[in-house]
Coordinates of C-alpha atoms in Angstrom, one line a residue:
Chain A
M1 CA -7.4 -19.1 -7.0
A2 CA -6.0 -18.2 -3.7
V3 CA -5.0 -21.2 -1.8
F4 CA -1.3 -21.4 -1.5
T5 CA -1.0 -23.3 1.8
A6 CA -1.9 -26.9 2.5
L7 CA -3.6 -27.6 5.9
D8 CA -2.7 -30.3 8.4
E9 CA -5.9 -31.7 9.9
D10 CA -4.5 -32.1 13.5
E11 CA -3.0 -28.6 13.4
L12 CA -6.3 -27.2 12.1
A13 CA -8.3 -29.0 14.8
A14 CA -6.1 -27.4 17.5
F15 CA -6.4 -24.0 15.8
L16 CA -10.2 -24.2 15.8
Q17 CA -10.2 -25.4 19.4
A18 CA -8.6 -22.1 20.4
Y19 CA -11.9 -20.5 19.2
G20 CA -14.0 -23.1 21.1
L21 CA -15.0 -24.6 17.7
S22 CA -15.0 -28.3 16.7
S23 CA -13.2 -29.3 13.5
D24 CA -16.4 -30.8 12.2
A25 CA -16.8 -28.3 9.4
T26 CA -17.2 -28.5 5.6
R27 CA -14.2 -26.7 4.0
T28 CA -14.5 -25.0 0.7
P29 CA -11.5 -23.1 -0.9
L30 CA -12.5 -19.6 -1.8
E31 CA -11.4 -18.0 -5.0
G32 CA -10.2 -14.4 -5.3
G33 CA -7.7 -12.7 -3.2
V34 CA -4.3 -11.9 -4.5
S35 CA -1.9 -13.2 -1.8
N36 CA -3.6 -15.0 1.1
S37 CA -5.2 -18.4 1.3
N38 CA -8.9 -18.5 2.2
W39 CA -11.4 -21.3 2.9
C40 CA -15.1 -21.1 3.8
L41 CA -15.8 -23.2 6.9
D42 CA -19.4 -24.4 7.3
F43 CA -20.5 -25.9 10.7
G44 CA -24.1 -26.7 9.6
I45 CA -27.2 -24.8 8.7
L46 CA -27.7 -23.3 12.2
S47 CA -24.2 -21.8 12.6
P48 CA -22.8 -18.8 10.8
A49 CA -20.3 -19.7 8.1
L50 CA -16.7 -18.6 8.8
V51 CA -13.7 -17.8 6.6
L52 CA -10.3 -19.2 7.5
T53 CA -7.5 -17.0 6.2
V54 CA -3.8 -18.0 6.2
I55 CA -1.7 -14.9 5.7
E56 CA 1.0 -15.2 3.2
P57 CA 4.0 -12.9 3.3
P58 CA 4.9 -10.1 3.0
I59 CA 3.0 -8.4 5.8
A60 CA 5.0 -8.4 9.1
R61 CA 3.4 -10.0 12.0
S62 CA 3.9 -6.9 14.1
E63 CA 1.7 -5.0 11.7
L64 CA -1.2 -7.5 11.9
D65 CA -2.2 -6.2 15.4
F66 CA -3.0 -2.7 13.9
V67 CA -4.9 -4.2 11.0
F68 CA -7.0 -6.5 13.0
A69 CA -7.7 -3.9 15.8
F70 CA -8.8 -1.4 13.2
Q71 CA -11.3 -3.9 11.8
R72 CA -12.6 -4.7 15.2
H73 CA -13.0 -1.0 15.9
L74 CA -15.0 -0.4 12.8
D75 CA -17.1 -3.5 13.3
A76 CA -18.0 -2.3 16.8
K77 CA -19.3 0.9 15.2
G78 CA -21.6 -1.2 13.0
L79 CA -19.8 -0.9 9.7
P80 CA -20.1 -3.8 7.2
L81 CA -16.9 -5.7 7.2
A82 CA -15.6 -9.1 8.3
A83 CA -13.6 -8.4 11.5
P84 CA -11.4 -11.2 12.9
L85 CA -13.1 -13.3 15.6
G86 CA -11.6 -13.4 19.0
R87 CA -10.0 -16.5 20.4
S88 CA -10.6 -18.0 23.8
D89 CA -7.4 -16.3 25.1
G90 CA -8.5 -12.9 23.7
S91 CA -6.0 -12.8 20.8
L92 CA -7.2 -12.2 17.2
W93 CA -4.9 -14.5 15.3
G94 CA -3.0 -17.8 15.6
T95 CA -0.7 -19.8 13.5
L96 CA -1.2 -22.5 10.8
A97 CA 1.7 -24.0 8.8
G98 CA 4.0 -21.5 10.4
K99 CA 2.0 -18.5 9.1
P100 CA -0.5 -16.1 10.8
A101 CA -4.0 -17.4 10.5
L102 CA -7.4 -16.1 11.6
L103 CA -11.2 -16.7 11.4
S104 CA -13.7 -14.1 10.4
P105 CA -17.4 -14.2 9.5
F106 CA -18.2 -15.2 5.9
L107 CA -19.3 -12.1 4.0
P108 CA -21.7 -12.9 1.2
G109 CA -21.4 -11.0 -2.0
T110 CA -19.4 -10.5 -5.2
V111 CA -17.2 -7.6 -6.4
A112 CA -18.4 -5.0 -8.8
V113 CA -16.1 -5.3 -11.8
A114 CA -17.3 -2.0 -13.3
P115 CA -19.0 -0.2 -10.4
D116 CA -22.0 2.0 -11.3
S117 CA -23.0 5.3 -9.6
R118 CA -25.3 3.5 -7.2
Q119 CA -22.5 1.3 -6.0
A120 CA -20.1 4.2 -5.9
G121 CA -22.6 6.1 -3.7
Q122 CA -22.6 3.2 -1.2
M123 CA -18.8 3.1 -1.3
G124 CA -18.6 6.9 -0.7
E125 CA -20.9 6.6 2.3
L126 CA -18.9 3.7 3.8
L127 CA -15.6 5.5 3.3
A128 CA -16.8 8.6 5.1
R129 CA -18.2 6.5 8.0
M130 CA -14.9 4.7 8.2
H131 CA -13.0 8.0 8.4
L132 CA -15.5 9.4 11.0
D133 CA -15.2 6.2 13.1
A134 CA -11.4 6.3 12.9
A135 CA -11.5 9.4 15.1
D136 CA -11.3 7.5 18.4
F137 CA -8.9 4.7 17.1
T138 CA -5.5 5.5 18.6
P139 CA -3.0 2.9 17.3
R140 CA -0.7 4.1 14.5
R141 CA 0.9 2.4 11.6
S142 CA 3.0 4.3 9.1
N143 CA 2.0 3.7 5.5
P144 CA 3.8 0.6 4.3
M145 CA 3.6 2.0 0.7
G146 CA 4.2 5.7 1.3
L147 CA 5.8 8.2 -1.1
P148 CA 9.4 7.2 -0.2
D149 CA 8.6 3.5 -0.6
M150 CA 7.0 4.0 -4.1
A151 CA 9.9 6.3 -5.1
A152 CA 12.4 3.6 -4.0
I153 CA 10.6 0.9 -6.1
V154 CA 10.5 3.1 -9.2
R155 CA 14.2 4.2 -8.8
R156 CA 15.2 0.5 -8.9
L157 CA 13.5 0.0 -12.3
D158 CA 15.3 0.4 -15.6
P159 CA 13.9 3.6 -17.2
L160 CA 14.1 1.9 -20.6
A161 CA 11.9 -0.9 -19.3
I162 CA 9.4 1.7 -18.1
E163 CA 9.4 3.4 -21.4
T164 CA 8.9 0.0 -23.2
A165 CA 6.0 -0.8 -20.9
V166 CA 4.3 2.6 -21.3
P167 CA 5.9 5.1 -23.7
G168 CA 6.2 8.5 -22.1
L169 CA 5.7 7.2 -18.6
A170 CA 9.2 7.7 -17.3
A171 CA 8.9 11.5 -17.7
D172 CA 5.4 11.6 -16.2
L173 CA 6.7 9.6 -13.2
A174 CA 9.6 11.9 -12.7
S175 CA 7.6 15.1 -12.7
A176 CA 4.8 13.6 -10.5
F177 CA 7.2 12.3 -7.9
S178 CA 9.1 15.6 -7.7
E179 CA 5.9 17.6 -7.4
A180 CA 4.5 15.2 -4.8
L181 CA 7.7 15.3 -2.7
D182 CA 7.8 19.1 -3.0
D183 CA 4.1 19.9 -2.5
W184 CA 2.8 17.1 -0.2
P185 CA 0.1 18.9 1.7
Q186 CA 0.8 19.2 5.4
G187 CA -1.7 19.2 8.2
L188 CA -4.6 17.5 6.5
P189 CA -7.0 15.6 8.9
A190 CA -5.5 12.1 9.2
G191 CA -6.2 8.8 11.0
A192 CA -6.5 5.1 10.3
V193 CA -7.5 4.5 6.7
H194 CA -8.1 1.4 4.5
C195 CA -5.8 2.7 1.7
D196 CA -6.6 -0.1 -0.7
L197 CA -10.4 0.2 -1.4
F198 CA -10.3 -1.1 -5.0
P199 CA -13.5 -2.5 -6.3
D200 CA -12.0 -6.0 -5.7
N201 CA -12.0 -5.3 -2.0
V202 CA -15.7 -4.4 -1.6
L203 CA -18.5 -7.0 -1.8
F204 CA -22.0 -6.4 -3.0
A205 CA -24.8 -8.8 -2.2
G206 CA -27.4 -8.0 -4.9
P207 CA -27.8 -4.2 -5.0
R208 CA -26.3 -3.8 -1.5
L209 CA -22.8 -3.2 -0.3
S210 CA -22.2 -6.1 2.1
G211 CA -18.7 -5.3 3.3
A212 CA -15.1 -4.2 2.8
I213 CA -12.3 -6.7 3.0
D214 CA -8.5 -6.9 2.8
F215 CA -7.4 -4.3 5.3
Y216 CA -3.7 -5.3 5.0
F217 CA -2.6 -1.9 3.7
S218 CA -4.5 0.0 6.3
C219 CA -2.4 2.6 8.0
T220 CA -2.3 6.1 9.4
A221 CA -2.7 8.6 6.6
P222 CA -4.7 11.7 5.5
F223 CA -8.4 10.8 5.0
A224 CA -8.3 12.7 1.8
Y225 CA -5.6 10.4 0.5
D226 CA -7.8 7.4 1.1
L227 CA -10.6 9.2 -0.7
A228 CA -8.3 10.0 -3.6
M229 CA -7.1 6.4 -3.8
T230 CA -10.7 5.2 -3.9
H231 CA -11.5 7.7 -6.5
A232 CA -8.6 6.6 -8.7
A233 CA -9.7 3.0 -8.3
W234 CA -13.5 3.4 -8.9
C235 CA -14.1 6.2 -11.3
F236 CA -12.7 4.8 -14.6
T237 CA -13.9 2.1 -16.9
P238 CA -11.8 -1.1 -16.4
G239 CA -9.3 -1.7 -19.2
D240 CA -9.5 1.5 -21.1
S241 CA -9.7 3.9 -18.1
V242 CA -12.3 6.3 -19.5
F243 CA -13.3 8.7 -16.7
R244 CA -16.9 8.1 -15.4
E245 CA -18.2 11.4 -14.3
D246 CA -21.4 9.9 -12.9
V247 CA -19.6 7.4 -10.8
S248 CA -17.2 10.1 -9.6
A249 CA -20.0 12.5 -8.6
A250 CA -21.8 9.7 -6.8
L251 CA -18.7 8.7 -4.8
L252 CA -17.8 12.3 -3.8
D253 CA -21.3 13.5 -3.1
A254 CA -22.1 10.5 -0.9
Y255 CA -18.8 10.9 0.9
A256 CA -19.3 14.6 1.5
R257 CA -22.9 14.1 2.8
S258 CA -21.5 12.0 5.7
R259 CA -18.2 13.8 6.2
A260 CA -17.7 17.4 4.9
L261 CA -14.4 18.0 3.1
S262 CA -12.4 21.0 4.2
S263 CA -11.3 23.4 1.5
G264 CA -7.7 22.2 2.2
E265 CA -8.7 18.7 1.5
R266 CA -10.6 19.6 -1.7
A267 CA -7.6 21.5 -2.9
A268 CA -5.3 18.6 -2.2
L269 CA -7.4 15.9 -3.9
P270 CA -5.9 16.2 -7.4
L271 CA -2.3 15.8 -6.1
L272 CA -3.3 13.0 -3.7
A273 CA -5.0 11.2 -6.6
R274 CA -1.8 11.5 -8.6
V275 CA 0.1 10.0 -5.7
A276 CA -2.5 7.2 -5.5
C277 CA -1.7 6.5 -9.2
L278 CA 2.0 6.6 -8.5
R279 CA 1.5 4.0 -5.7
I280 CA -0.3 1.6 -8.0
L281 CA 2.1 2.3 -10.9
A282 CA 5.1 1.6 -8.7
T283 CA 4.0 -1.9 -7.8
R284 CA 2.4 -2.7 -11.2
L285 CA 5.5 -1.6 -13.0
R286 CA 7.7 -3.6 -10.7
D287 CA 5.6 -6.8 -11.1
W288 CA 5.3 -6.2 -14.9
I289 CA 9.0 -5.6 -15.5
S290 CA 10.2 -8.3 -13.1
P291 CA 7.4 -10.6 -12.1
P292 CA 7.8 -12.1 -8.6
E293 CA 9.1 -15.6 -8.6
G294 CA 6.4 -18.3 -8.6
A295 CA 3.7 -15.6 -9.1
S296 CA 0.5 -17.4 -9.9
V297 CA -1.5 -14.2 -10.5
T298 CA -1.3 -12.5 -13.9
A299 CA 0.5 -9.2 -13.5
K300 CA -1.7 -6.2 -14.3
H301 CA -0.5 -3.9 -17.0
P302 CA 0.6 -0.5 -15.7
A303 CA -0.9 1.4 -18.7
E304 CA -4.3 1.8 -16.9
F305 CA -2.9 3.9 -14.1
A306 CA -0.5 5.8 -16.4
Q307 CA -3.7 7.1 -18.1
R308 CA -5.3 7.9 -14.8
L309 CA -2.2 9.8 -13.7
R310 CA -2.4 11.9 -16.8
F311 CA -6.1 12.5 -16.2
Y312 CA -5.4 13.8 -12.7
S313 CA -2.7 16.0 -14.1
G314 CA -5.0 17.9 -16.4
D315 CA -8.0 20.2 -16.1
R316 CA -10.6 17.5 -16.1
G317 CA -8.9 15.9 -13.2
A318 CA -8.9 19.1 -11.2
R319 CA -12.6 19.7 -12.1
A320 CA -13.6 16.2 -10.9
F321 CA -12.9 17.3 -7.3
A322 CA -14.5 20.8 -7.5
P323 CA -17.4 21.2 -5.1
Chain B
M1 CA -38.5 -9.4 -13.8
A2 CA -41.0 -9.3 -11.1
V3 CA -42.4 -5.9 -10.5
F4 CA -46.0 -5.7 -11.5
T5 CA -47.2 -3.0 -9.1
A6 CA -46.5 0.7 -9.3
L7 CA -45.9 2.3 -5.9
D8 CA -47.4 5.6 -4.7
E9 CA -44.8 7.5 -2.7
D10 CA -47.2 8.8 -0.1
E11 CA -48.8 5.4 0.4
L12 CA -45.3 3.9 0.7
A13 CA -44.3 6.4 3.3
A14 CA -47.3 5.6 5.4
F15 CA -46.6 1.9 5.0
L16 CA -43.0 2.3 6.1
Q17 CA -44.1 4.4 9.1
A18 CA -46.1 1.4 10.4
Y19 CA -42.7 -0.2 10.8
G20 CA -41.2 2.8 12.5
L21 CA -39.2 3.5 9.3
S22 CA -38.6 6.6 7.4
S23 CA -39.2 6.6 3.6
D24 CA -35.6 7.8 3.1
A25 CA -34.5 4.7 1.3
T26 CA -32.9 3.8 -2.0
R27 CA -35.3 1.5 -3.8
T28 CA -34.1 -1.1 -6.3
P29 CA -36.4 -3.5 -8.1
L30 CA -35.4 -7.1 -7.6
E31 CA -35.5 -9.6 -10.4
G32 CA -36.7 -13.2 -10.0
G33 CA -39.8 -14.4 -8.4
V34 CA -42.7 -15.6 -10.5
S35 CA -45.7 -13.7 -9.2
N36 CA -44.9 -11.1 -6.6
S37 CA -43.3 -7.6 -6.9
N38 CA -40.1 -7.2 -4.9
W39 CA -37.8 -4.2 -4.2
C40 CA -34.7 -3.9 -2.1
L41 CA -34.9 -1.0 0.3
D42 CA -31.6 0.5 1.4
F43 CA -31.6 2.9 4.4
G44 CA -27.8 3.5 4.3
I45 CA -24.7 1.6 5.2
L46 CA -25.4 1.2 8.9
S47 CA -28.9 -0.3 8.5
P48 CA -29.8 -3.7 7.3
A49 CA -31.2 -3.8 3.8
L50 CA -34.9 -4.9 3.6
V51 CA -37.1 -6.4 0.9
L52 CA -40.5 -4.9 0.2
T53 CA -42.9 -7.5 -1.3
V54 CA -46.3 -6.7 -2.8
I55 CA -48.2 -10.0 -3.0
E56 CA -50.0 -10.5 -6.3
P57 CA -53.0 -12.8 -6.5
P58 CA -53.8 -15.7 -6.3
I59 CA -53.0 -16.3 -2.6
A60 CA -56.0 -15.5 -0.4
R61 CA -55.4 -13.0 2.4
S62 CA -56.7 -15.4 4.9
E63 CA -53.9 -17.8 4.1
L64 CA -51.1 -15.3 4.5
D65 CA -51.3 -15.5 8.3
F66 CA -50.3 -19.2 8.2
V67 CA -47.5 -18.6 5.8
F68 CA -46.0 -15.7 7.7
A69 CA -46.5 -17.3 11.1
F70 CA -44.7 -20.4 9.9
Q71 CA -41.7 -18.3 8.7
R72 CA -41.5 -16.4 12.0
H73 CA -41.6 -19.8 13.8
L74 CA -38.7 -21.2 11.8
D75 CA -36.8 -17.9 12.1
A76 CA -37.1 -18.0 15.9
K77 CA -35.5 -21.5 15.8
G78 CA -32.5 -20.0 13.9
L79 CA -33.2 -21.3 10.4
P80 CA -31.9 -19.3 7.5
L81 CA -34.8 -17.6 5.9
A82 CA -36.3 -14.1 5.5
A83 CA -39.2 -13.9 7.9
P84 CA -41.6 -11.0 7.6
L85 CA -40.8 -8.1 10.0
G86 CA -43.3 -7.1 12.6
R87 CA -45.1 -3.8 12.4
S88 CA -45.6 -1.4 15.3
D89 CA -49.1 -2.8 15.9
G90 CA -47.8 -6.4 15.9
S91 CA -49.2 -7.4 12.6
L92 CA -47.0 -9.0 9.9
W93 CA -48.4 -7.4 6.8
G94 CA -50.1 -4.3 5.5
T95 CA -51.5 -3.0 2.2
L96 CA -50.0 -1.2 -0.8
A97 CA -52.0 -0.5 -4.0
G98 CA -54.8 -2.6 -2.5
K99 CA -52.6 -5.7 -2.2
P100 CA -51.0 -7.4 0.8
A101 CA -47.5 -6.1 1.3
L102 CA -44.7 -6.9 3.8
L103 CA -41.1 -6.2 4.7
S104 CA -38.5 -8.8 5.3
P105 CA -34.7 -8.8 5.7
F106 CA -32.7 -8.8 2.4
L107 CA -31.2 -12.2 2.0
P108 CA -28.0 -12.2 0.0
G109 CA -27.4 -15.0 -2.4
T110 CA -28.2 -16.5 -5.8
V111 CA -30.1 -19.6 -6.8
A112 CA -28.2 -22.8 -7.8
V113 CA -29.4 -23.4 -11.4
A114 CA -28.0 -27.0 -11.3
P115 CA -27.4 -27.8 -7.7
D116 CA -24.4 -30.0 -6.9
S117 CA -24.2 -32.6 -4.1
R118 CA -22.7 -30.1 -1.7
Q119 CA -25.6 -27.8 -2.2
A120 CA -28.1 -30.6 -2.0
G121 CA -26.5 -31.7 1.3
Q122 CA -27.2 -28.3 2.7
M123 CA -30.7 -28.4 1.4
G124 CA -31.3 -31.8 3.0
E125 CA -30.1 -30.5 6.3
L126 CA -32.3 -27.4 6.2
L127 CA -35.3 -29.5 5.1
A128 CA -34.9 -31.9 8.0
R129 CA -34.5 -29.0 10.5
M130 CA -37.6 -27.3 9.1
H131 CA -39.6 -30.6 9.7
L132 CA -38.2 -31.0 13.2
D133 CA -39.0 -27.4 14.0
A134 CA -42.5 -27.7 12.7
A135 CA -43.3 -30.1 15.6
D136 CA -44.5 -27.2 17.9
F137 CA -46.1 -25.1 15.2
T138 CA -49.8 -25.6 15.7
P139 CA -51.7 -23.6 13.0
R140 CA -53.0 -25.7 10.1
R141 CA -53.5 -24.9 6.4
S142 CA -54.8 -27.5 4.0
N143 CA -52.6 -28.0 0.9
P144 CA -53.7 -25.4 -1.7
M145 CA -52.5 -27.8 -4.4
G146 CA -53.4 -31.2 -3.0
L147 CA -54.3 -34.3 -5.0
P148 CA -57.9 -33.3 -5.7
D149 CA -56.8 -29.9 -6.8
M150 CA -54.3 -31.2 -9.3
A151 CA -56.7 -33.9 -10.5
A152 CA -59.3 -31.1 -11.1
I153 CA -56.8 -29.1 -13.2
V154 CA -55.9 -32.0 -15.3
R155 CA -59.5 -33.1 -15.8
R156 CA -60.3 -29.7 -17.4
L157 CA -57.5 -30.1 -20.0
D158 CA -58.1 -31.5 -23.4
P159 CA -56.4 -35.0 -23.5
L160 CA -55.4 -34.4 -27.1
A161 CA -53.7 -31.2 -26.1
I162 CA -51.8 -33.1 -23.3
E163 CA -50.8 -35.7 -25.9
T164 CA -49.6 -33.0 -28.3
A165 CA -47.5 -31.4 -25.5
V166 CA -45.9 -34.7 -24.4
P167 CA -46.8 -37.8 -26.3
G168 CA -47.8 -40.7 -24.0
L169 CA -48.4 -38.4 -21.0
A170 CA -52.2 -38.7 -20.9
A171 CA -52.0 -42.4 -20.1
D172 CA -49.2 -41.9 -17.6
L173 CA -51.2 -39.2 -15.8
A174 CA -54.3 -41.4 -15.6
S175 CA -52.5 -44.3 -14.1
A176 CA -50.5 -42.1 -11.7
F177 CA -53.6 -40.3 -10.5
S178 CA -55.6 -43.4 -9.9
E179 CA -52.8 -45.1 -8.1
A180 CA -52.2 -42.0 -5.9
L181 CA -55.9 -41.7 -5.0
D182 CA -56.1 -45.4 -4.2
D183 CA -52.8 -45.9 -2.4
W184 CA -52.2 -42.5 -0.7
P185 CA -50.3 -43.5 2.4
Q186 CA -52.2 -42.8 5.7
G187 CA -50.8 -41.9 9.0
L188 CA -47.4 -40.6 7.9
P189 CA -45.8 -37.9 10.3
A190 CA -47.2 -34.6 9.1
G191 CA -46.9 -30.9 10.0
A192 CA -46.2 -27.5 8.4
V193 CA -44.0 -27.9 5.3
H194 CA -42.7 -25.6 2.6
C195 CA -43.9 -27.7 -0.3
D196 CA -42.2 -25.7 -3.0
L197 CA -38.5 -26.0 -2.3
F198 CA -37.4 -25.8 -5.9
P199 CA -33.8 -24.6 -6.4
D200 CA -35.3 -21.2 -7.4
N201 CA -36.5 -20.8 -3.8
V202 CA -33.2 -21.4 -2.1
L203 CA -30.4 -18.9 -2.1
F204 CA -26.7 -19.6 -1.8
A205 CA -24.1 -17.0 -0.9
G206 CA -20.9 -18.4 -2.2
P207 CA -20.6 -22.0 -1.1
R208 CA -23.2 -21.5 1.7
L209 CA -27.0 -21.9 1.8
S210 CA -28.2 -18.4 2.9
G211 CA -31.9 -19.0 3.1
A212 CA -35.2 -20.4 1.8
I213 CA -37.7 -18.1 0.3
D214 CA -41.3 -18.1 -1.2
F215 CA -43.3 -19.9 1.5
Y216 CA -46.6 -19.2 -0.2
F217 CA -47.4 -22.9 -0.9
S218 CA -46.5 -23.9 2.7
C219 CA -49.3 -26.0 4.3
T220 CA -49.9 -29.0 6.5
A221 CA -48.8 -32.2 4.8
P222 CA -46.7 -35.3 5.4
F223 CA -43.0 -34.4 5.9
A224 CA -42.1 -37.2 3.5
Y225 CA -44.2 -35.5 0.8
D226 CA -42.1 -32.3 1.2
L227 CA -38.9 -34.4 1.0
A228 CA -40.2 -36.2 -2.2
M229 CA -41.1 -32.8 -3.7
T230 CA -37.7 -31.4 -3.0
H231 CA -36.1 -34.6 -4.4
A232 CA -38.1 -34.3 -7.6
A233 CA -37.0 -30.7 -7.9
W234 CA -33.3 -31.0 -7.1
C235 CA -32.0 -34.4 -8.3
F236 CA -32.2 -34.1 -12.1
T237 CA -30.2 -32.1 -14.6
P238 CA -32.2 -29.0 -15.7
G239 CA -33.6 -29.4 -19.2
D240 CA -32.9 -33.0 -20.0
S241 CA -33.9 -34.4 -16.5
V242 CA -31.1 -36.9 -16.2
F243 CA -31.2 -38.4 -12.7
R244 CA -28.2 -37.3 -10.5
E245 CA -27.5 -40.1 -8.1
D246 CA -24.8 -38.1 -6.3
V247 CA -27.2 -35.2 -5.7
S248 CA -30.0 -37.5 -4.6
A249 CA -27.7 -39.4 -2.1
A250 CA -26.4 -36.1 -0.7
L251 CA -29.9 -34.7 -0.2
L252 CA -31.3 -37.9 1.4
D253 CA -28.3 -38.7 3.6
A254 CA -28.1 -35.1 4.9
Y255 CA -31.8 -35.2 5.6
A256 CA -31.7 -38.6 7.4
R257 CA -28.7 -37.5 9.5
S258 CA -30.9 -34.8 11.1
R259 CA -34.3 -36.5 11.0
A260 CA -34.5 -40.3 10.7
L261 CA -37.0 -41.5 8.2
S262 CA -39.4 -44.3 9.4
S263 CA -39.8 -47.4 7.3
G264 CA -43.3 -46.2 6.4
E265 CA -41.9 -42.9 5.1
R266 CA -39.2 -44.6 3.1
A267 CA -41.7 -47.0 1.5
A268 CA -44.0 -44.1 0.6
L269 CA -41.3 -41.9 -1.0
P270 CA -41.6 -43.2 -4.6
L271 CA -45.3 -42.7 -4.7
L272 CA -45.0 -39.3 -3.0
A273 CA -42.4 -38.3 -5.6
R274 CA -44.8 -39.3 -8.4
V275 CA -47.5 -37.1 -6.8
A276 CA -45.0 -34.3 -6.6
C277 CA -44.4 -34.7 -10.3
L278 CA -48.2 -34.7 -10.9
R279 CA -48.5 -31.5 -8.9
I280 CA -45.9 -29.8 -11.1
L281 CA -47.3 -31.3 -14.3
A282 CA -50.8 -30.2 -13.5
T283 CA -49.9 -26.5 -13.4
R284 CA -47.3 -26.6 -16.1
L285 CA -49.7 -28.4 -18.5
R286 CA -52.4 -25.9 -17.7
D287 CA -50.1 -22.9 -18.3
W288 CA -48.6 -24.5 -21.4
I289 CA -51.9 -25.4 -23.0
S290 CA -53.7 -22.2 -22.0
P291 CA -51.3 -19.5 -20.8
P292 CA -52.7 -17.2 -18.2
E293 CA -53.8 -13.8 -19.6
G294 CA -51.1 -11.2 -19.5
A295 CA -48.5 -13.7 -18.4
S296 CA -45.1 -12.1 -18.6
V297 CA -43.2 -15.3 -17.5
T298 CA -42.4 -17.8 -20.1
A299 CA -44.3 -21.0 -19.4
K300 CA -42.1 -24.0 -18.6
H301 CA -42.5 -27.1 -20.8
P302 CA -44.2 -30.0 -19.0
A303 CA -41.9 -32.6 -20.6
E304 CA -39.3 -32.3 -17.8
F305 CA -41.6 -33.5 -15.1
A306 CA -43.2 -36.1 -17.4
Q307 CA -39.7 -37.7 -17.6
R308 CA -39.3 -37.5 -13.8
L309 CA -42.7 -39.1 -13.3
R310 CA -41.6 -42.0 -15.5
F311 CA -38.3 -42.2 -13.5
Y312 CA -40.2 -42.5 -10.2
S313 CA -42.4 -45.2 -11.7
G314 CA -39.5 -47.5 -12.5
D315 CA -37.0 -49.5 -10.6
R316 CA -34.3 -46.8 -10.5
G317 CA -36.8 -44.5 -8.9
A318 CA -37.6 -47.0 -6.2
R319 CA -33.9 -47.6 -5.6
A320 CA -33.2 -43.9 -5.2
F321 CA -35.0 -43.9 -1.9
A322 CA -33.7 -47.3 -0.6
P323 CA -31.7 -46.8 2.7

């Protein structure tokens, strides 16, 4: 349940007025979402339903402009997502309860808990289109969770606590970090990417991908890194992290049909997938070992991505990305 | 599962070409639906998903024009539904496997198995808007399941079989039919109505009504009859048919906020609701007592609507419709 902020009716009315909207809407809290508060606003059967989002920390306000502009850019290209609506003064967000707040169209759909190859194919196509469409998007944002950031998080953790959480992981982390820092591929095609396309952030309405959400980690990074991150997030069974070759093939084939991968990108994918695992492991280990104060969301166990890191370090991981 | 017709690829390609569409679509059979075959057609992430419907008997082809024109009329007014797409030659349907076939937009959403008052409020608003918007829709179609039709179905059933299915029902049916035939209210406002707005025919995407489907029973009838039919379908718990006063109030209040009910309509509602129960009872009894050959759908037991008929014959039924 993701409603952390109480709304003041007068303040909400003023907020909606900035969009030219009346406050005469039915309001339903929306479940899901890890850190923001979301409500569905319904203005009657003839008007499109909207989602009101109040952004909770930690994203800096200065970074929201990049995130929202990127969504508007992709929306203008016809990609399925819920881009923030513009206000009467042209801005894309306002303030509620002292926090950034925005309206976007309500996207119908539910997440695919264990995506199948058909769903992964749609994901691959969307990801490739996003990367192609990023070509003429010029704003830049450095990765808020880049290699130095993850390494800093892991360095602050007690190695004994890491070993207790996942035996053998401390050594795996050390070697993966040193390899990534030494061998990080230079010169790969880069641009604005989503960088957090977990199955929880993609909605399906029936058999059909209805949209990507939660662009708050979007930043400027190699496209292949975004693909590797999506691969690490989609191509394993939830819980026991068994590799799903059919899902992997569907994701990569659909991607490559829309955007060809260079040989440099193909060669970099196993390492980039290991870095994607490191990125998830860093925050999951941190939240597992020292849960954030007042956390209402159950911490996810780091073991899942420890297994995926090992997968991408072996032969099968390398073969997964072969053409 | 509602796919009764196999598709020939060449014939399908020609069918799609009549819409200016390529046959390069992913095809997923859609579940649900009682009698037609439905597939979701996906032409890629940048194109809207479509639904291909092959109409199975018994609807006459001559009646499809009314049904589809009514949907287009409501769609043009902005109501949420999936109106048939037009073909290059302006027609609204073609033929596949010798049966009428059409394309319509894919409507995301799922049915509300046990609608709550919030959902019933949205239903009431939609129903009132449909009735208001029917004002300037001039085609006419007589009710394919009017009072004489239902009476004829019941007359052909063995009274003993009716009594075995639901003890006491034969007498209730006889008195309800004779009352309805004698007292059918004349002069009520009438026009094109859906006449089959069961919860299975209304989709919700999250908290939001996303559209009405299955207009094959739509016809010219009193608006109050459509409201009474919807009331009988929505305002009882599934299975044990306990009256839900909150759902009833939400449906009727939302309806009346958009379209005021005349005193004549209010007074007629209990009788019209009994007729709605008779209509459902007639077909459910027939299918229960002598299931159609090759029926793949489990017949629904008539007891539910026998209870609702009794409810609408008593004081509580009358009170449900009081202003």
